[in-house]
Coordinates of C-alpha atoms and ligand atoms in Angstrom, one line a residue:
X1 CA 2.6 -13.7 11.1
X2 CA 2.9 -9.8 10.4
X3 CA 2.3 -8.5 7.2
X4 CA 3.0 -5.0 5.8
X5 CA 0.4 -4.1 3.1
X6 CA 1.0 -1.0 0.5
X7 CA -2.0 0.5 -1.2
X8 CA -4.2 -1.0 1.5
X9 CA -6.8 1.3 1.2
X10 CA -7.4 0.8 -2.8
X11 CA -9.8 -2.0 -4.3
X12 CA -7.8 -5.2 -3.9
X13 CA -5.7 -4.0 -0.9
X14 CA -8.7 -3.2 1.3
X15 CA -10.0 -6.5 0.0
X16 CA -6.7 -8.3 1.2
X17 CA -6.7 -6.4 4.9
X18 CA -10.2 -7.4 5.0
X19 CA -9.5 -11.2 4.1
X20 CA -6.3 -11.2 6.3
X21 CA -8.0 -9.7 9.4
X22 CA -11.3 -11.6 9.1
X23 CA -10.1 -14.9 8.3
X24 CA -6.2 -15.7 9.7
X25 CA -5.0 -14.5 13.2
X26 CA -1.9 -12.3 11.2
X27 CA -1.6 -8.8 12.0
X28 CA -1.3 -6.1 9.2
X29 CA 0.3 -2.6 8.7
X30 CA -1.6 -0.8 5.7
X31 CA 0.7 2.0 4.3
X32 CA -1.1 3.8 1.7
X33 CA -0.7 7.7 0.5
X34 CA -4.7 8.1 0.2
X35 CA -4.9 9.1 -3.3
X36 CA -8.2 9.3 -4.8
X37 CA -8.0 6.1 -5.3
X38 CA -7.4 5.3 -1.8
X39 CA -10.3 5.0 0.8
X40 CA -10.2 4.1 4.5
X41 CA -14.1 3.6 4.6
X42 CA -13.4 0.5 2.9
X43 CA -11.9 -0.8 5.9
X44 CA -14.5 0.6 8.3
X45 CA -15.5 -3.0 9.2
X46 CA -12.2 -4.1 10.3
X47 CA -10.5 -0.3 11.4
X48 CA -10.7 -0.9 14.8
X49 CA -9.5 -4.7 15.4
X50 CA -6.5 -4.9 17.4
X51 CA -4.1 -6.6 14.9
X52 CA -4.8 -3.6 12.3
X53 CA -2.7 -0.3 12.0
X54 CA -2.7 2.1 9.3
X55 CA 0.0 5.0 8.5
X56 CA -0.4 7.2 5.4
X57 CA 2.8 7.2 4.1
X58 CA 3.9 7.9 0.2
X59 CA 6.0 4.4 -0.7
X60 CA 8.1 7.3 -2.6
X61 CA 9.1 8.9 1.0
X62 CA 12.4 6.4 1.8
X63 CA 12.8 7.6 5.5
X64 CA 8.7 6.8 6.2
X65 CA 8.7 3.7 4.9
X66 CA 12.0 2.7 6.6
X67 CA 10.4 3.8 9.8
X68 CA 7.2 2.0 9.4
X69 CA 9.5 -1.1 8.8
X70 CA 11.2 -0.8 12.0
X71 CA 8.3 0.2 13.6
X72 CA 6.1 -2.7 12.8
X73 CA 8.6 -5.4 12.3
X74 CA 7.3 -7.5 9.4
X75 CA 7.7 -10.9 8.4
X76 CA 5.9 -10.4 4.9
X77 CA 5.7 -7.3 2.5
X78 CA 2.6 -7.4 0.0
X79 CA 3.0 -4.3 -2.3
X80 CA 0.1 -3.4 -4.0
X81 CA 0.2 0.4 -4.2
X82 CA 0.5 1.8 -7.5
X83 CA -1.6 4.2 -10.3
X84 CA -3.6 1.6 -11.7
X85 CA -6.2 3.5 -14.3
X86 CA -5.0 3.0 -18.0
X87 CA -6.9 5.9 -19.3
X88 CA -5.5 8.4 -16.3
X89 CA -1.9 6.8 -17.5
X90 CA -2.6 7.9 -21.0
X91 CA -3.3 11.7 -20.0
X92 CA -0.9 12.1 -17.3
X93 CA 2.2 9.2 -17.2
X94 CA 4.3 10.8 -15.0
X95 CA 2.4 10.1 -11.6
X96 CA 2.3 6.5 -12.9
X97 CA 6.4 6.4 -13.4
X98 CA 6.8 7.9 -10.0
X99 CA 4.6 5.6 -8.0
X100 CA 5.4 2.3 -9.8
X101 CA 8.6 2.9 -10.7
X102 CA 10.6 5.4 -8.4
X103 CA 8.0 3.9 -5.4
X104 CA 8.4 0.5 -6.0
X105 CA 12.3 1.0 -6.1
X106 CA 12.2 3.0 -2.8
X107 CA 10.2 0.0 -1.0
X108 CA 12.8 -2.7 -2.6
X109 CA 15.8 -0.6 -1.4
X110 CA 13.8 0.1 2.1
X111 CA 13.0 -3.8 2.4
X112 CA 16.7 -4.5 1.4
X113 CA 18.3 -2.6 4.6
X114 CA 15.2 -3.9 6.8
X115 CA 15.6 -7.4 5.5
X116 CA 19.4 -7.7 5.7
X117 CA 19.8 -6.8 9.5
X118 CA 16.8 -9.8 10.2
X119 CA 18.3 -12.4 12.2
X120 CA 19.1 -15.2 10.3
X121 CA 15.6 -17.3 10.6
X122 CA 13.6 -14.4 10.1
X123 CA 15.5 -13.5 7.3
X124 CA 14.8 -17.0 5.5
X125 CA 11.5 -16.6 6.1
X126 CA 10.8 -13.0 4.9
X127 CA 9.0 -12.4 1.4
X128 CA 8.6 -9.5 -0.7
X129 CA 5.5 -10.1 -2.9
X130 CA 5.1 -7.8 -5.7
X131 CA 1.2 -7.8 -7.0
X132 CA 1.1 -7.0 -10.6
X133 CA -1.1 -7.3 -13.5
X134 CA -1.2 -9.7 -16.7
X135 CA -1.3 -6.4 -18.9
X136 CA 2.3 -6.4 -18.6
X137 CA 2.3 -9.1 -21.5
X138 CA 0.7 -6.9 -24.1
X139 CA -2.4 -8.4 -25.7
X140 CA -3.5 -11.9 -27.2
X141 CA -4.5 -12.7 -30.6
X142 CA -8.9 -12.5 -30.6
X143 CA -11.3 -14.8 -32.1
X144 CA -11.3 -12.3 -35.0
X145 CA -8.3 -12.7 -35.9
X146 CA -7.5 -16.4 -35.5
X147 CA -9.1 -19.7 -35.6
X148 CA -9.0 -22.7 -33.1
X149 CA -7.6 -22.9 -29.7
X150 CA -6.7 -19.4 -28.9
X151 CA -3.5 -18.9 -26.7
X152 CA -3.5 -17.8 -22.9
X153 CA -0.9 -15.8 -21.0
X154 CA 1.2 -18.5 -19.1
X155 CA 4.2 -17.6 -16.5
X156 CA 6.8 -17.4 -19.1
X157 CA 5.0 -15.4 -21.8
X158 CA 7.3 -12.3 -22.9
X159 CA 6.7 -8.9 -21.6
X160 CA 5.2 -6.2 -24.4
X161 CA 3.1 -3.6 -22.5
X162 CA 1.1 -1.5 -24.4
X163 CA 0.2 1.5 -21.9
X164 CA 2.3 3.5 -20.1
X165 CA 0.1 2.1 -16.7
X166 CA 1.5 -1.5 -17.8
X167 CA 4.9 -0.3 -19.2
X168 CA 5.1 1.2 -15.3
X169 CA 3.8 -2.3 -14.2
X170 CA 6.2 -4.3 -16.1
X171 CA 9.3 -1.7 -15.1
X172 CA 8.4 -2.6 -11.4
X173 CA 8.2 -6.4 -11.9
X174 CA 11.8 -6.4 -13.7
X175 CA 12.8 -4.3 -10.4
X176 CA 11.3 -6.7 -8.0
X177 CA 13.3 -9.8 -9.9
X178 CA 16.5 -8.1 -10.3
X179 CA 16.5 -7.5 -6.5
X180 CA 15.6 -11.1 -6.2
X181 CA 18.3 -12.2 -8.1
X182 CA 21.0 -9.6 -7.1
X183 CA 20.4 -8.9 -3.6
X184 CA 18.3 -12.2 -2.7
X185 CA 15.7 -10.2 -1.4
X186 CA 13.4 -13.3 -1.1
X187 CA 10.6 -11.7 -3.9
X188 CA 7.5 -13.7 -5.2
X189 CA 5.6 -11.9 -8.4
X190 CA 1.9 -12.6 -9.2
X191 CA 0.4 -11.3 -12.2
X192 CA -3.3 -10.9 -12.1
X193 CA -6.4 -10.1 -14.9
X194 CA -9.2 -7.9 -14.3
X195 CA -10.6 -7.7 -11.0
X196 CA -14.4 -7.0 -10.0
X197 CA -16.4 -6.7 -6.7
X198 CA -17.6 -4.4 -4.2
X199 CA -15.5 -1.3 -3.2
X200 CA -14.2 -0.6 -6.9
X201 CA -13.6 2.9 -7.4
X202 CA -16.3 4.0 -10.0
X203 CA -14.0 5.0 -13.0
X204 CA -13.5 1.3 -13.9
X205 CA -15.8 -0.4 -16.3
X206 CA -18.2 -2.2 -13.9
X207 CA -18.9 0.1 -11.6
X208 CA -18.7 3.1 -13.8
X209 CA -21.6 1.4 -15.8
X210 CA -23.6 0.8 -12.6
X211 CA -23.0 3.9 -11.4
X212 CA -23.8 5.7 -14.6
X213 CA -27.0 3.5 -14.9
X214 CA -28.0 4.3 -12.2
X215 CA -27.9 8.2 -12.4
X216 CA -29.6 7.9 -16.2
X217 CA -26.5 8.7 -17.5
X218 CA -24.8 7.2 -20.8
X219 CA -23.1 3.9 -20.5
X220 CA -19.4 4.7 -22.3
X221 CA -18.5 1.3 -24.4
X222 CA -15.0 1.6 -26.5
X223 CA -15.0 0.9 -30.3
X224 CA -17.5 -1.8 -30.4
X225 CA -16.9 -3.0 -27.3
X226 CA -15.1 -6.4 -28.6
X227 CA -12.2 -6.2 -26.3
X228 CA -11.9 -9.2 -24.2
X229 CA -11.2 -9.6 -20.6
X230 CA -10.4 -12.3 -18.0
X231 CA -12.6 -11.3 -14.8
X232 CA -11.8 -12.3 -11.5
X233 CA -13.6 -11.7 -8.5
X234 CA -11.7 -9.6 -6.1
X235 CA -12.3 -11.7 -3.0
X236 CA -11.1 -14.7 -5.2
X237 CA -7.7 -12.6 -5.7
X238 CA -7.5 -11.8 -2.1
X239 CA -7.6 -15.2 -0.9
X240 CA -5.1 -16.5 -3.9
X241 CA -2.6 -13.7 -3.0
X242 CA -2.8 -14.7 0.8
X243 CA -2.2 -18.3 -0.3
X244 CA 1.2 -17.2 -2.0
X245 CA 2.7 -15.1 0.4
X246 CA 2.1 -17.8 2.9
X247 CA 2.9 -20.7 0.6
X248 CA 4.8 -19.9 -2.4
X249 CA 8.5 -20.6 -2.9
X250 CA 10.8 -17.9 -3.3
X251 CA 11.6 -16.6 -6.8
X252 CA 8.1 -18.0 -8.2
X253 CA 5.7 -16.3 -10.6
X254 CA 2.3 -17.0 -10.7
X255 CA -0.3 -15.6 -13.2
X256 CA -4.2 -15.5 -11.1
X257 CA -6.8 -15.3 -13.5
X258 CA -10.9 -16.1 -13.1
X259 CA -11.0 -18.4 -16.3
X260 CA -14.1 -15.6 -17.8
X261 CA -12.9 -14.5 -20.7
X262 CA -15.8 -11.9 -21.9
X263 CA -16.0 -9.0 -24.2
X264 CA -16.4 -5.8 -22.7
X265 CA -19.9 -5.3 -24.5
X266 CA -21.2 -8.7 -23.0
X267 CA -20.2 -7.7 -19.6
X268 CA -21.7 -4.1 -19.9
X269 CA -25.1 -6.1 -21.3
X270 CA -25.1 -8.2 -18.0
X271 CA -25.0 -5.4 -15.6
X272 CA -27.8 -3.9 -17.4
X273 CA -29.8 -7.4 -17.2
X274 CA -29.2 -7.8 -13.5
X275 CA -30.2 -3.8 -13.3
X276 CA -33.5 -4.4 -14.9
X277 CA -34.3 -7.3 -12.7
X278 CA -32.9 -6.0 -9.1
X279 CA -33.7 -2.0 -9.9
X280 CA -36.5 -2.2 -12.5
X281 CA -37.6 1.0 -14.3
X282 CA -39.9 2.2 -17.4
X283 CA -37.1 1.6 -20.2
X284 CA -34.2 -1.2 -19.9
X285 CA -30.6 -0.1 -19.1
X286 CA -28.9 -1.4 -22.1
X287 CA -31.0 1.8 -23.8
X288 CA -28.3 4.2 -21.8
X289 CA -25.3 1.9 -24.1
X290 CA -23.1 5.0 -26.0
X291 CA -20.4 3.6 -28.3
X292 CA -17.6 6.0 -28.0
X293 CA -13.9 6.4 -29.6
X294 CA -11.5 3.5 -29.0
X295 CA -8.7 4.2 -26.2
X296 CA -5.3 4.8 -28.1
X297 CA -3.1 1.7 -27.9
X298 CA -6.2 -0.3 -26.5
X299 CA -5.5 -4.0 -25.9
X300 CA -7.8 -6.5 -27.6
X301 CA -7.6 -9.6 -26.0
X302 CA -6.4 -10.6 -22.1
X303 CA -6.7 -14.5 -20.7
X304 CA -4.9 -16.1 -18.2
X305 CA -3.6 -19.5 -18.1
X306 CA -4.1 -19.9 -14.1
X307 CA -2.9 -23.8 -14.2
X308 CA 0.3 -23.2 -12.1
X309 CA -0.8 -21.7 -8.8
X310 CA -3.9 -24.5 -9.1
X311 CA -1.4 -27.1 -9.1
X312 CA 1.2 -26.0 -7.2
X313 CA -0.7 -24.5 -4.3
X314 CA -4.5 -25.5 -4.8
X315 CA -6.0 -22.4 -5.3
X316 CA -9.2 -22.1 -7.7
X317 CA -11.6 -19.1 -7.8
X318 CA -14.8 -19.8 -5.8
X319 CA -16.9 -17.5 -8.0
X320 CA -18.2 -17.6 -11.5
X321 CA -18.8 -14.2 -13.3
X322 CA -22.3 -14.8 -12.9
X323 CA -22.1 -15.4 -9.3
X324 CA -19.8 -12.7 -8.7
X325 CA -21.3 -10.0 -11.2
X326 CA -24.5 -10.5 -9.1
X327 CA -23.0 -9.9 -6.1
X328 CA -21.1 -6.4 -7.0
X329 CA -24.4 -5.5 -8.4
X330 CA -26.1 -5.7 -5.2
X331 CA -23.5 -4.5 -3.4
X332 CA -23.4 -1.2 -5.1
X333 CA -26.9 -1.1 -5.0
X334 CA -26.8 -1.2 -1.0
X335 CA -23.8 1.2 -0.7
X336 CA -24.8 4.1 -2.5
X337 CA -23.4 6.2 0.3
X338 CA -19.8 4.6 -0.4
X339 CA -20.2 5.6 -3.7
X340 CA -21.2 9.0 -3.1
X341 CA -18.4 9.5 -0.6
X342 CA -15.6 8.5 -3.4
X343 CA -17.0 10.6 -5.7
X344 CA -17.6 13.8 -3.9
X345 CA -14.3 13.4 -1.5
X346 CA -16.6 13.4 1.3
X347 CA -14.8 10.4 2.7
X348 CA -11.9 12.3 3.8
X349 CA -14.1 14.1 6.4
X350 CA -15.6 10.9 7.4
X351 CA -11.9 10.1 8.1
X352 CA -11.5 12.8 10.5
X353 CA -14.8 11.8 12.3
X354 CA -14.8 8.6 12.3
X355 CA -10.6 6.9 12.2
X356 CA -9.2 7.2 15.5
X357 CA -6.3 4.4 14.7
X358 CA -4.0 6.6 12.5
X359 CA -0.5 7.3 13.9
Ligands
NAD1 N1 -7.7 -3.8 -10.6 C1 -7.0 -4.7 -11.6 O1 -8.0 -5.4 -12.1 C2 -5.8 -5.0 -10.7 C3 -5.2 -6.4 -11.8 C4 -4.3 -6.7 -11.7 C5 -3.7 -6.3 -11.1 N2 -3.7 -5.2 -10.1 C6 -2.7 -4.4 -9.6 O2 -3.2 -4.5 -8.2 C7 -2.9 -3.5 -7.3 C8 -3.9 -2.8 -6.6 O3 -4.7 -2.3 -7.8 P1 -5.9 -1.9 -7.5 O4 -6.8 -2.4 -8.3 O5 -6.9 -2.0 -6.1 O6 -5.7 -0.5 -7.4 P2 -6.0 0.9 -7.0 O7 -5.7 2.4 -7.5 O8 -7.6 0.7 -6.5 O9 -5.3 1.2 -5.4 C9 -3.8 1.7 -5.3 C10 -3.7 2.3 -4.0 O10 -2.3 2.7 -3.7 C11 -2.6 4.0 -3.1 N3 -1.5 4.6 -3.6 C12 -1.2 4.8 -5.0 N4 -0.2 5.9 -5.0 C13 0.7 5.4 -3.7 C14 1.9 5.8 -3.0 N5 2.9 6.5 -3.9 N6 2.4 5.3 -1.6 C15 1.4 4.8 -1.5 N7 -0.1 4.2 -1.6 C16 -0.4 4.7 -2.9 C17 -3.7 4.4 -3.1 O11 -4.3 5.6 -2.5 C18 -4.5 3.5 -3.5 O12 -5.1 3.1 -2.2 C19 -2.0 -2.5 -8.6 O13 -0.6 -2.8 -8.1 C20 -2.4 -2.8 -9.5 O14 -1.2 -3.0 -10.7 C21 -4.6 -4.6 -10.6

């Protein structure tokens, strides 16, 4: 199978590319604009594999996307390219509308043109897999507000996004389903909870805390730190996505989650405890925690019901939060050079010097 992946130089996209090249016989073309969040150094271990190619393309550039489709002749698209950081979406929403909405529309139209011209058998087997977030559902009741069993997001939970990020992702989900219904493009949508793991840009909670802790800087926690997220190890997500693109029926939606509901403050404390053990110093890391003004519109609780993907496709997360977080902290301790490069932009020089696979 030949798979075109958008956003394959990002956190989750690079995990998907590594998974496919390392664990399957499939080929990948990665198209990525290489924004601040895209980093080819995350693909170093597979970049010279003959089954892997890269093109630096903005998904809003219709001509370049059509050219890549015609040249590579994929059997499936996995669409991960997006602006993904909620805080950035609050200070600069335009880029989110452009990439997440206009970019998805551009990609859908390019795919429709490519897919319509395929021979019947390839047309029937083709898949457009859109990778989205549980944040499209808004937030759920928090244990502070409700007693008893708390509700979870299911595939039929109504959309109620809160931030510019989640609203643009919701818009993209609607576009994808509309192209499925109106033009019969064979689409699948997945909505996943918060990911964590290696190669995560150090602006997101867990890598930010590890990075600041090691530099002796404050560890910022929004509000009281009581917001609840459902955490999934990124390699479990990559496995789930490959399972979906190869096995799911056309038109289906799957929620993907890790069964790990944690308050942000508890996550920060757990990272601090692991660092106390693995990189001890005179004082405890938790002394660096600083409470900062809460994010506007901050969702209080997300939690996924992943029963459908478990039942239909037999996927389950392999990591517990404890095992995944330990692996993550160890990875950051052993890969400080990667962190320095993405923070300084030095990886762009690394690409020029080390990357021969660009076209
Ligand atoms: N990170 C999470 O916890 C999470 C959870 C659920 C869903 N998702 C979704 O998964 C996808 C990947 O998330 P991530 O955390 O890996 O994001 P990321 O920000 O780490 O990576 C995004 C990638 O997309 C690329 N990109 C951005 N704009 C582009 C454009 N116009 N054209 C081509 N490439 C472009 C970037 O260069 C980068 O490589 C996103 O669609 C996101 O909404 C993320």
